[in-house]
PDB file of C-alpha atoms in Angstrom:
ATOM      1  CA  MET K   1     -10.372  -2.208 -11.877  1.00  0.00           C
ATOM      2  CA  THR K   2      -6.602  -2.026 -12.041  1.00  0.00           C
ATOM      3  CA  GLU K   3      -7.369   0.691 -14.630  1.00  0.00           C
ATOM      4  CA  PHE K   4      -9.479   2.686 -12.766  1.00  0.00           C
ATOM      5  CA  ILE K   5      -7.014   2.792  -9.910  1.00  0.00           C
ATOM      6  CA  ASP K   6      -4.098   3.629 -12.165  1.00  0.00           C
ATOM      7  CA  SER K   7      -6.238   6.522 -13.729  1.00  0.00           C
ATOM      8  CA  ILE K   8      -6.660   8.289 -10.250  1.00  0.00           C
ATOM      9  CA  GLY K   9      -2.936   7.973  -9.466  1.00  0.00           C
ATOM     10  CA  TYR K  10      -2.701   5.069  -7.437  1.00  0.00           C
ATOM     11  CA  SER K  11      -0.403   1.879  -8.326  1.00  0.00           C
ATOM     12  CA  VAL K  12      -1.590  -1.741  -8.154  1.00  0.00           C
ATOM     13  CA  VAL K  13       0.957  -3.871  -6.339  1.00  0.00           C
ATOM     14  CA  ASP K  14       0.703  -7.557  -6.052  1.00  0.00           C
ATOM     15  CA  ALA K  15       1.465  -7.806  -2.570  1.00  0.00           C
ATOM     16  CA  GLY K  16       2.067 -11.980  -2.717  1.00  0.00           C
ATOM     17  CA  THR K  17      -0.007 -14.736  -1.268  1.00  0.00           C
ATOM     18  CA  LEU K  18      -2.659 -15.062   1.167  1.00  0.00           C
ATOM     19  CA  ALA K  19      -0.034 -16.571   3.562  1.00  0.00           C
ATOM     20  CA  ASP K  20       2.005 -13.230   3.180  1.00  0.00           C
ATOM     21  CA  SER K  21      -1.004 -10.695   3.672  1.00  0.00           C
ATOM     22  CA  TRP K  22       0.317 -10.088   7.116  1.00  0.00           C
ATOM     23  CA  ARG K  23       2.436  -7.718   5.618  1.00  0.00           C
ATOM     24  CA  GLN K  24      -0.079  -5.442   4.898  1.00  0.00           C
ATOM     25  CA  ALA K  25      -2.214  -5.472   8.452  1.00  0.00           C
ATOM     26  CA  THR K  26      -2.887  -2.837  10.647  1.00  0.00           C
ATOM     27  CA  GLY K  27       0.491  -1.315  11.743  1.00  0.00           C
ATOM     28  CA  THR K  28       2.684  -2.678   9.361  1.00  0.00           C
ATOM     29  CA  PRO K  29       4.765  -0.224   7.154  1.00  0.00           C
ATOM     30  CA  VAL K  30       2.339  -0.255   4.140  1.00  0.00           C
ATOM     31  CA  TRP K  31      -0.798   0.355   6.342  1.00  0.00           C
ATOM     32  CA  GLY K  32      -1.295   4.053   5.036  1.00  0.00           C
ATOM     33  CA  THR K  33       2.366   5.452   5.965  1.00  0.00           C
ATOM     34  CA  PRO K  34       3.386   5.424   2.478  1.00  0.00           C
ATOM     35  CA  TYR K  35       0.268   7.976   1.507  1.00  0.00           C
ATOM     36  CA  GLY K  36       1.113  10.640   4.075  1.00  0.00           C
ATOM     37  CA  PRO K  37       0.291  11.702   7.771  1.00  0.00           C
ATOM     38  CA  TYR K  38      -3.266  10.394   8.480  1.00  0.00           C
ATOM     39  CA  SER K  39      -4.157  14.285   9.455  1.00  0.00           C
ATOM     40  CA  ASN K  40      -4.187  14.379   5.697  1.00  0.00           C
ATOM     41  CA  GLU K  41      -7.638  12.840   4.522  1.00  0.00           C
ATOM     42  CA  LYS K  42      -6.778  12.767   1.149  1.00  0.00           C
ATOM     43  CA  GLY K  43      -3.580  11.311   0.966  1.00  0.00           C
ATOM     44  CA  GLN K  44      -1.302  11.428  -1.817  1.00  0.00           C
ATOM     45  CA  PRO K  45      -0.355   8.830  -4.329  1.00  0.00           C
ATOM     46  CA  VAL K  46       3.057   6.801  -4.000  1.00  0.00           C
ATOM     47  CA  GLY K  47       4.651   4.852  -6.512  1.00  0.00           C
ATOM     48  CA  ARG K  48       4.798   0.944  -6.677  1.00  0.00           C
ATOM     49  CA  ASP K  49       8.280   1.008  -5.281  1.00  0.00           C
ATOM     50  CA  ALA K  50       7.305   2.973  -2.055  1.00  0.00           C
ATOM     51  CA  ILE K  51       4.656  -0.046  -1.690  1.00  0.00           C
ATOM     52  CA  ARG K  52       7.093  -2.792  -2.099  1.00  0.00           C
ATOM     53  CA  ALA K  53       9.722  -1.126   0.121  1.00  0.00           C
ATOM     54  CA  ALA K  54       7.111  -0.722   2.707  1.00  0.00           C
ATOM     55  CA  LEU K  55       5.890  -4.393   2.207  1.00  0.00           C
ATOM     56  CA  ALA K  56       9.407  -5.646   2.634  1.00  0.00           C
ATOM     57  CA  THR K  57      10.228  -3.779   5.825  1.00  0.00           C
ATOM     58  CA  ALA K  58       7.195  -5.474   7.664  1.00  0.00           C
ATOM     59  CA  THR K  59       7.918  -7.535  10.639  1.00  0.00           C
ATOM     60  CA  ARG K  60       5.656  -9.950  12.200  1.00  0.00           C
TER      61      ARG K  60
END
């Protein structure tokens, strides 16, 4: 699965443990935001660094 996702221009990022899964819940910085505005249905690929940065800025 990782190879397919990489092949279409997206990056696979290990987001941590199940206990840290709240960092990628609805409304957090990584939830769609790095991919562009919601008005763009196709979005845009972003790199691992952008995803890691968004995960790091999440707050409960």
